[in-house]
Amino acid sequence: METKKEFFLECYKLGIIKFGKFTLKSGIESPFYVDLRPLASDPKILKSLANYLLDMLPLDNFDVICGVPYAALPMATAMSLESYIPLIIKRKEAKQHGTKKLIEGIFTKGQNCLLVEDVITSGASLLETIPEIENEGITVSDIIVVLDRQQGGKELLESKGYRVHTLFTISEVCKMLRAEGHIDEDEVLRINDFLTGNKVKFEEEKRLSYEQKLEICEHSVAQKILQISLEKKSNLIVSADVTTTQELLELAEKVGPHIVALKTHIDIILDFDADETILKLKDIATKHNFLLMEDRKFADIGNTQELQFAYGTFKISNWADLVTAQVIAGYDSLDCFRNVGVVAILGMSSKGTLTDRNYQDEATKIAVAHPNVFGGVSQRQIPNELLLFTPGININTSGDGKGQQYNTPEHAFRNLKTDFIIVGRGVYKADDAEMAALHYKIAGWKAYRESL
Ligand code: 5BU
């Protein structure tokens, strides 16, 4: 007999597992899809499978064997043929006429049944099937499963007193496929993420409301932006990527009532002047109660960043309430950002960004640990103690032809559990920037409420 791994790889050739993006019955998106039905079409494999399953536990206990319809029916049949344990058949629905029986075949009350299932996910379908067998007076002590998707089903059934024996787990399968080069590291990571994510969801993890975030986010800028958010019923940050002082001030005046912060790239202003540009911008910010977020994306050693932050033409430290910074230079490089809140760049929105999972995980550790950091920019969910800022939001388009990738506010709140959406061209390029800001404000607030 070949090894279990060799056997699995033979099965895999039949196309039983596919990797990509699949929507499950529950509506959840899964990075893999399993269908074991093709196994029944290869008699040699089906026979081997039956023997692998039968070898997993002592058989003297069982009087009958039953497969959960339909995928496990041929498996149970093959196991019956190999072991001489008699087969009973469970119907999917009771017959409309005649006996109305749910279990067919020869059995007597008090017999013990070995139940066979192809794939176990949440355990819900087994929990429906088992009582239907038990109602006939048959006991079910053991369930034998070909593949465990590791989404809580085994634990659930075991908590109800059933013994669950699984031939393969999805983690084990991934390891084998990775070793053979059938899937890449990214896919393995995605699957691991999915498996842990799903378990978390299983325990009903909810996003935190702004009120709850106020309780746990201690940074003064986090407190301020959350309070503004609640006062204005807005989570919108407009990115003012315009190139003259006049355009900047006009835009700030128009969108001011609807935003929590105005995001600037101050170095693109052609006619920057500390008094004309900044003093006036600060006045508008005070009048409409929003913060100034300079998207400087600092990315140097601490000493240089300190100079860039406090000196030069823009003297950012004089006026910005919050700044963005890379964490690429390490923890200490962030020490210089005093009297300001730092939003750390953990992952970017553009196509082909190098901020892969490993980078993001390491960057997130720094962001969580550093007292100057209160938020992160990411296209993924980040820990609750940080506020999440999501750029790349546009309702009307999916990209800009220059690598930017857009999502909707609904996606950002539902899937990423974001706290703030950042919209640039969706607002300042609109015919009526004020109306566009109002529109994004309403859409963002609705999406936030729905994500609670
Ligand atoms: P847009 O016009 O909505 O595409 O502008 C997005 C703004 O957010 C723009 O100023 C970018 O510099 C900024 N941005 C981003 O788009 N993606 C990122 O990952 C980060 C910042 Br970090």
Coordinates of C-alpha atoms and ligand atoms in Angstrom, one line a residue:
M1 CA 0.0 0.0 0.0
E2 CA 1.3 3.5 -0.8
T3 CA 1.8 6.0 2.0
K4 CA -1.0 8.2 3.1
K5 CA 0.6 11.2 1.4
E6 CA 1.1 9.3 -1.9
F7 CA -2.6 8.3 -1.7
F8 CA -3.7 11.9 -1.1
L9 CA -1.7 13.1 -4.1
E10 CA -3.4 10.5 -6.2
C11 CA -6.8 11.8 -5.0
Y12 CA -5.7 15.4 -5.6
K13 CA -5.1 14.6 -9.3
L14 CA -8.9 14.0 -9.6
G15 CA -9.5 17.7 -8.9
I16 CA -11.0 17.4 -5.5
I17 CA -9.6 20.7 -4.1
K18 CA -9.4 24.0 -6.0
F19 CA -7.7 27.1 -4.8
G20 CA -8.9 30.7 -5.6
K21 CA -11.9 32.6 -4.3
F22 CA -15.1 30.8 -3.7
T23 CA -18.4 31.8 -2.1
L24 CA -19.6 29.1 0.3
K25 CA -23.3 28.3 1.0
S26 CA -23.1 30.5 4.1
G27 CA -22.0 33.5 1.9
I28 CA -18.5 33.5 3.3
E29 CA -15.7 33.8 0.8
S30 CA -13.2 30.9 1.0
P31 CA -9.8 30.6 -0.5
F32 CA -10.3 26.9 -1.4
Y33 CA -13.2 24.7 -2.5
V34 CA -13.5 21.0 -1.8
D35 CA -15.6 18.4 -3.7
L36 CA -14.8 14.8 -3.0
R37 CA -17.4 13.3 -5.3
P38 CA -14.9 12.6 -8.1
L39 CA -13.3 10.0 -5.8
A40 CA -16.2 7.7 -6.5
S41 CA -15.5 7.7 -10.2
D42 CA -12.1 6.0 -9.8
P43 CA -12.7 2.5 -8.5
K44 CA -9.1 1.9 -7.4
I45 CA -9.0 5.1 -5.4
L46 CA -12.5 4.5 -3.9
K47 CA -11.4 1.0 -2.8
S48 CA -8.2 2.4 -1.2
L49 CA -10.1 5.2 0.4
A50 CA -12.5 2.7 2.0
N51 CA -9.6 0.7 3.4
Y52 CA -7.8 3.9 4.8
L53 CA -11.1 4.8 6.5
L54 CA -11.7 1.3 7.9
D55 CA -8.1 1.2 9.3
M56 CA -8.8 4.2 11.4
L57 CA -10.7 2.5 14.2
P58 CA -11.6 -0.9 15.5
L59 CA -14.7 -2.2 13.7
D60 CA -16.2 -4.8 16.1
N61 CA -18.4 -2.1 17.6
F62 CA -20.4 -1.5 14.5
D63 CA -23.5 -3.3 13.3
V64 CA -24.3 -1.1 10.3
I65 CA -22.6 1.6 8.2
C66 CA -24.2 4.6 6.7
G67 CA -23.0 7.5 4.5
V68 CA -24.4 11.0 4.7
P69 CA -26.0 11.7 1.2
Y70 CA -24.8 12.0 -1.4
A71 CA -21.0 12.3 -1.5
A72 CA -20.4 9.8 1.2
L73 CA -22.9 7.1 -0.1
P74 CA -20.3 5.5 -2.5
M75 CA -17.7 5.7 0.3
A76 CA -19.9 3.9 2.8
T77 CA -20.8 1.4 0.1
A78 CA -17.2 0.7 -0.6
M79 CA -16.4 0.4 3.1
S80 CA -19.3 -2.1 3.5
L81 CA -17.9 -4.2 0.7
E82 CA -14.4 -4.2 2.2
S83 CA -15.5 -4.9 5.7
Y84 CA -18.7 -6.8 5.4
I85 CA -20.4 -4.4 7.7
P86 CA -24.0 -4.1 6.4
L87 CA -25.0 -0.9 4.7
I88 CA -28.0 1.2 5.5
I89 CA -29.1 4.1 3.4
K90 CA -30.2 7.5 4.6
R91 CA -32.6 9.3 2.4
K92 CA -32.2 13.1 1.9
E93 CA -36.0 13.5 2.1
A94 CA -38.6 11.1 3.4
K95 CA -40.5 9.3 0.6
Q96 CA -43.8 11.1 -0.2
H97 CA -45.7 7.8 -0.7
G98 CA -45.6 4.4 0.9
T99 CA -43.5 3.9 4.0
K100 CA -42.3 7.5 4.4
K101 CA -39.1 5.9 5.8
L102 CA -35.9 8.0 6.1
I103 CA -33.6 5.0 6.7
E104 CA -33.6 2.2 4.2
G105 CA -32.1 -1.3 4.5
I106 CA -32.1 -3.9 7.1
F107 CA -31.5 -2.9 10.7
T108 CA -32.9 -3.4 14.2
K109 CA -33.3 -1.0 17.1
G110 CA -30.3 -0.8 19.4
Q111 CA -27.7 -1.4 16.7
N112 CA -24.7 0.9 16.5
C113 CA -24.0 2.7 13.3
L114 CA -20.7 4.0 11.8
L115 CA -21.5 7.2 10.1
V116 CA -19.4 8.3 7.1
E117 CA -19.1 11.9 5.9
D118 CA -16.9 13.2 3.1
V119 CA -16.2 16.8 4.4
I120 CA -16.8 18.3 7.8
T121 CA -17.0 22.1 8.0
S122 CA -19.2 23.6 10.8
G123 CA -20.8 20.2 11.6
A124 CA -24.3 21.6 10.9
S125 CA -25.3 19.0 8.3
L126 CA -24.1 16.1 10.5
L127 CA -26.1 17.5 13.4
E128 CA -29.2 17.3 11.2
T129 CA -28.5 13.8 10.0
I130 CA -27.6 12.1 13.3
P131 CA -31.0 12.6 14.9
E132 CA -32.7 11.2 11.8
I133 CA -30.8 8.0 12.3
E134 CA -31.1 8.0 16.1
N135 CA -34.9 8.4 15.7
E136 CA -35.0 4.9 14.2
G137 CA -33.5 3.5 17.4
I138 CA -30.0 3.2 16.0
T139 CA -27.1 4.7 18.0
V140 CA -24.3 6.7 16.4
S141 CA -21.1 6.7 18.4
D142 CA -18.5 7.4 15.8
I143 CA -18.3 9.5 12.7
I144 CA -15.6 9.0 10.1
V145 CA -14.7 11.9 7.9
V146 CA -12.4 12.1 4.9
L147 CA -11.5 15.8 5.1
D148 CA -11.8 18.1 8.0
R149 CA -12.0 21.8 6.9
Q150 CA -11.1 22.8 10.4
Q151 CA -13.9 25.2 10.9
G152 CA -15.1 24.0 14.3
G153 CA -17.3 21.0 13.2
K154 CA -15.2 18.3 14.8
E155 CA -15.1 20.2 18.1
L156 CA -18.8 20.9 18.0
L157 CA -19.7 17.2 17.4
E158 CA -17.2 16.1 20.0
S159 CA -18.7 18.5 22.5
K160 CA -22.0 16.6 21.9
G161 CA -20.3 13.3 22.8
Y162 CA -19.6 11.9 19.3
R163 CA -16.2 10.5 18.4
V164 CA -15.0 12.1 15.1
H165 CA -12.2 10.4 13.2
T166 CA -10.7 12.4 10.3
L167 CA -8.4 11.0 7.6
F168 CA -7.1 14.4 6.4
T169 CA -7.2 17.9 7.7
I170 CA -7.0 20.9 5.4
S171 CA -3.8 22.1 7.1
E172 CA -2.2 18.7 6.6
V173 CA -3.4 18.7 2.9
C174 CA -1.9 22.3 2.4
K175 CA 1.4 21.1 3.8
M176 CA 1.5 18.2 1.4
L177 CA 0.5 20.3 -1.6
R178 CA 3.0 23.0 -0.6
A179 CA 5.8 20.5 -0.3
E180 CA 5.0 19.2 -3.8
G181 CA 4.9 22.7 -5.2
H182 CA 1.2 22.6 -6.1
I183 CA 0.4 25.7 -4.1
D184 CA 2.6 28.7 -3.2
E185 CA 3.3 30.2 0.2
D186 CA 0.8 33.0 -0.3
E187 CA -2.0 30.5 -0.8
V188 CA -0.9 28.7 2.4
L189 CA -1.0 32.0 4.3
R190 CA -4.3 32.9 2.9
I191 CA -5.8 29.5 3.9
N192 CA -4.3 29.8 7.4
D193 CA -5.7 33.3 7.7
F194 CA -9.1 32.1 6.6
L195 CA -9.0 29.2 9.0
T196 CA -8.1 31.4 12.0
G197 CA -10.4 34.2 10.8
N198 CA -13.3 31.8 10.5
K199 CA -12.8 30.4 14.0
V200 CA -12.8 34.0 15.3
K201 CA -16.0 34.7 13.4
F202 CA -17.4 31.5 14.9
E203 CA -17.0 33.1 18.3
E204 CA -18.9 36.1 16.9
E205 CA -16.3 38.8 16.8
K206 CA -18.0 42.1 16.3
R207 CA -16.4 45.3 15.1
L208 CA -16.1 48.0 17.8
S209 CA -18.3 51.1 17.6
Y210 CA -16.7 54.5 17.8
E211 CA -18.0 54.8 21.3
Q212 CA -16.2 51.5 22.2
K213 CA -13.0 52.7 20.4
L214 CA -13.1 55.9 22.5
E215 CA -12.8 53.6 25.6
I216 CA -9.7 51.8 24.3
C217 CA -7.8 54.2 22.1
E218 CA -6.0 56.5 24.5
H219 CA -4.0 58.7 22.1
S220 CA -5.4 62.3 22.3
V221 CA -5.7 62.5 18.5
A222 CA -7.6 59.2 18.4
Q223 CA -10.0 60.7 21.0
K224 CA -10.4 63.8 19.0
I225 CA -11.1 62.2 15.7
L226 CA -13.5 59.8 17.2
Q227 CA -15.4 62.6 19.0
I228 CA -15.6 64.5 15.7
S229 CA -16.9 61.4 14.0
L230 CA -19.7 61.0 16.5
E231 CA -20.6 64.7 16.5
K232 CA -20.7 65.0 12.7
K233 CA -21.9 61.4 12.0
S234 CA -19.1 61.2 9.5
N235 CA -16.1 58.9 8.9
L236 CA -15.0 60.7 5.8
I237 CA -11.5 62.1 5.2
V238 CA -11.1 64.0 2.0
S239 CA -7.8 63.8 0.3
A240 CA -7.1 67.3 -1.0
D241 CA -4.6 66.4 -3.8
V242 CA -4.8 69.8 -5.4
T243 CA -1.9 72.0 -6.4
T244 CA -2.7 75.6 -5.5
T245 CA -3.5 77.3 -2.2
Q246 CA -6.7 78.7 -3.6
E247 CA -8.0 75.3 -4.7
L248 CA -7.0 73.8 -1.3
L249 CA -8.8 76.5 0.7
E250 CA -11.9 76.4 -1.6
L251 CA -12.1 72.6 -1.3
A252 CA -11.6 72.8 2.5
E253 CA -14.4 75.3 2.8
K254 CA -16.8 73.2 0.7
V255 CA -16.1 69.8 2.2
G256 CA -15.3 71.0 5.7
P257 CA -18.8 70.5 7.2
H258 CA -18.9 66.8 6.1
I259 CA -15.4 65.5 7.1
V260 CA -13.5 64.5 10.1
A261 CA -10.1 65.4 8.6
L262 CA -8.7 66.9 5.5
K263 CA -5.7 65.0 4.2
T264 CA -3.0 67.0 2.4
H265 CA 0.2 66.4 0.4
I266 CA 1.5 69.8 1.3
D267 CA 4.6 69.4 -0.9
I268 CA 2.4 69.5 -4.1
I269 CA 1.2 73.0 -3.4
L270 CA 2.9 75.3 -6.0
D271 CA 2.5 78.6 -4.1
F272 CA 2.9 77.3 -0.5
D273 CA 3.1 80.1 2.0
A274 CA 3.0 79.5 5.7
D275 CA 0.5 82.4 6.3
E276 CA -1.6 82.2 3.2
T277 CA -1.8 78.5 3.0
I278 CA -1.6 77.2 6.6
L279 CA -3.1 80.0 8.7
K280 CA -6.1 80.1 6.5
L281 CA -6.4 76.4 6.3
K282 CA -6.3 76.2 10.1
D283 CA -9.0 78.8 10.4
I284 CA -11.3 76.7 8.1
A285 CA -10.4 73.6 10.1
T286 CA -11.4 75.3 13.3
K287 CA -14.6 76.7 11.8
H288 CA -15.8 73.4 10.5
N289 CA -14.3 71.2 13.2
F290 CA -12.0 68.9 11.3
L291 CA -8.4 67.8 11.7
L292 CA -5.4 68.2 9.4
M293 CA -3.8 65.0 8.3
E294 CA -0.5 65.5 6.4
D295 CA 0.1 62.4 4.3
R296 CA 3.9 62.8 4.3
K297 CA 4.7 59.1 4.5
F298 CA 7.9 59.7 6.4
A299 CA 10.3 56.8 5.6
D300 CA 13.7 57.7 7.0
I301 CA 15.9 57.3 10.1
G302 CA 14.6 59.2 13.1
N303 CA 17.0 62.1 12.9
T304 CA 16.1 62.9 9.3
Q305 CA 12.4 62.5 9.9
E306 CA 12.7 64.9 12.9
L307 CA 14.1 67.5 10.5
Q308 CA 11.6 66.8 7.8
F309 CA 8.8 67.0 10.4
A310 CA 9.8 70.3 12.2
Y311 CA 12.0 72.2 9.7
G312 CA 12.1 73.1 6.0
T313 CA 9.5 74.9 4.1
F314 CA 6.5 73.2 5.5
K315 CA 7.2 72.9 9.2
I316 CA 4.6 70.2 9.5
S317 CA 4.9 69.9 13.2
N318 CA 3.5 73.4 13.5
W319 CA 0.1 72.6 12.1
A320 CA -0.6 69.0 11.4
D321 CA -2.8 67.1 13.8
L322 CA -1.8 63.7 12.4
V323 CA 0.8 62.5 9.9
T324 CA 1.3 59.3 8.0
A325 CA 4.6 57.5 8.4
Q326 CA 6.2 54.3 7.2
V327 CA 7.6 52.1 9.9
I328 CA 10.3 50.7 7.7
A329 CA 13.1 52.3 9.7
G330 CA 12.0 50.6 12.9
Y331 CA 10.4 51.5 16.2
D332 CA 12.8 54.2 17.3
S333 CA 12.3 56.2 14.1
L334 CA 8.8 57.1 15.3
D335 CA 10.0 58.7 18.5
C336 CA 10.3 62.1 16.9
F337 CA 6.6 62.6 16.2
R338 CA 5.7 64.3 19.4
N339 CA 2.5 66.4 19.8
V340 CA 1.0 64.7 16.8
G341 CA -0.8 61.4 16.1
V342 CA 0.9 59.0 13.7
V343 CA -1.0 56.8 11.3
A344 CA 1.4 54.0 10.3
I345 CA 1.4 52.8 6.7
L346 CA 0.9 49.0 7.1
G347 CA -0.3 48.1 3.7
M348 CA -0.9 50.2 0.5
S349 CA -3.8 50.3 -1.9
S350 CA -1.9 50.1 -5.1
K351 CA -1.4 47.2 -7.4
G352 CA 1.8 45.2 -6.8
T353 CA 2.6 46.9 -3.5
L354 CA 5.5 45.2 -1.7
T355 CA 3.6 45.4 1.7
D356 CA 3.0 41.7 1.8
R357 CA 1.5 39.8 4.7
N358 CA 4.8 39.3 6.5
Y359 CA 5.7 43.0 6.2
Q360 CA 2.3 44.0 7.4
D361 CA 2.4 41.7 10.4
E362 CA 5.8 43.0 11.4
A363 CA 4.8 46.7 10.7
T364 CA 1.6 46.1 12.8
K365 CA 3.6 44.9 15.8
I366 CA 5.6 48.2 15.7
A367 CA 2.4 50.3 15.3
V368 CA 0.6 48.6 18.2
A369 CA 3.6 49.0 20.4
H370 CA 4.6 52.6 19.7
P371 CA 2.8 55.2 21.9
N372 CA 2.9 57.9 19.1
V373 CA 1.0 55.7 16.7
F374 CA -2.8 55.6 17.0
G375 CA -3.8 54.3 13.6
G376 CA -2.8 52.4 10.5
V377 CA -3.4 52.6 6.8
S378 CA -4.2 49.2 5.4
Q379 CA -6.3 47.2 3.0
R380 CA -6.7 44.5 5.7
Q381 CA -8.3 44.4 9.1
I382 CA -5.9 45.5 11.9
P383 CA -5.9 45.1 15.6
N384 CA -8.8 46.9 17.5
E385 CA -6.5 49.2 19.5
L386 CA -5.5 51.0 16.2
L387 CA -7.9 53.1 14.2
L388 CA -8.0 51.9 10.6
F389 CA -7.8 54.4 7.7
T390 CA -8.6 53.1 4.3
P391 CA -7.7 55.0 1.1
G392 CA -8.6 53.7 -2.4
I393 CA -12.3 54.5 -2.0
N394 CA -14.3 55.4 -5.0
I395 CA -17.9 54.6 -5.8
N396 CA -17.7 55.1 -9.6
T397 CA -14.5 53.4 -10.7
S398 CA -12.3 50.4 -10.0
G399 CA -8.9 52.0 -10.8
D400 CA -7.1 55.1 -12.2
G401 CA -4.9 53.4 -14.8
K402 CA -1.9 54.3 -12.7
G403 CA -2.0 51.4 -10.2
Q404 CA -4.6 52.7 -7.8
Q405 CA -7.2 50.1 -6.9
Y406 CA -10.6 51.2 -5.6
N407 CA -13.2 49.7 -3.3
T408 CA -16.6 51.0 -2.1
P409 CA -17.3 52.3 1.4
E410 CA -19.4 49.2 2.0
H411 CA -16.5 46.9 1.3
A412 CA -14.2 48.9 3.6
F413 CA -16.6 48.7 6.5
R414 CA -18.1 45.3 6.0
N415 CA -14.9 43.4 5.1
L416 CA -12.1 45.4 6.5
K417 CA -14.0 46.8 9.5
T418 CA -12.4 50.2 8.7
D419 CA -12.9 53.3 10.9
F420 CA -12.2 56.0 8.3
I421 CA -12.5 56.1 4.5
I422 CA -10.2 58.4 2.5
V423 CA -11.5 59.8 -0.7
G424 CA -9.5 61.9 -3.1
R425 CA -10.6 62.2 -6.7
G426 CA -14.0 60.9 -5.9
V427 CA -14.6 64.2 -4.2
Y428 CA -12.3 66.9 -5.5
K429 CA -12.7 65.9 -9.2
A430 CA -16.5 65.8 -8.9
D431 CA -18.5 68.6 -10.6
D432 CA -19.8 69.5 -7.2
A433 CA -17.2 68.6 -4.5
E434 CA -19.6 69.5 -1.7
M435 CA -22.3 67.3 -2.9
A436 CA -19.8 64.5 -3.5
A437 CA -18.5 64.8 0.0
L438 CA -22.0 64.7 1.5
H439 CA -22.7 61.7 -0.6
Y440 CA -19.6 59.8 0.6
K441 CA -20.3 61.0 4.2
I442 CA -23.8 59.5 4.1
A443 CA -22.6 56.3 2.4
G444 CA -19.7 55.9 4.8
W445 CA -21.9 56.4 7.9
K446 CA -24.6 54.0 6.6
A447 CA -21.9 51.4 5.8
Y448 CA -20.4 51.9 9.3
R449 CA -23.8 51.5 11.0
E450 CA -24.5 48.3 8.9
S451 CA -21.1 46.9 9.9
L452 CA -22.0 47.1 13.6
Ligands
5BU1 P1 -7.7 59.0 -4.7 O1 -7.8 60.1 -5.6 O2 -9.0 58.7 -3.9 O3 -7.1 57.8 -5.4 O4 -6.6 59.4 -3.6 C1 -6.1 58.6 -2.6 C2 -5.2 59.4 -1.7 O5 -4.8 58.5 -0.6 C3 -3.9 59.9 -2.3 O6 -3.6 61.1 -1.7 C4 -2.9 58.8 -2.0 O7 -1.6 59.4 -1.9 C5 -3.3 58.3 -0.7 N1 -3.0 56.9 -0.5 C6 -3.5 55.9 -1.3 O8 -4.2 56.1 -2.2 N2 -3.2 54.6 -1.0 C7 -2.4 54.2 0.0 O9 -2.2 53.0 0.2 C8 -1.9 55.3 0.8 C9 -2.2 56.5 0.6 BR1 -0.8 54.8 2.3

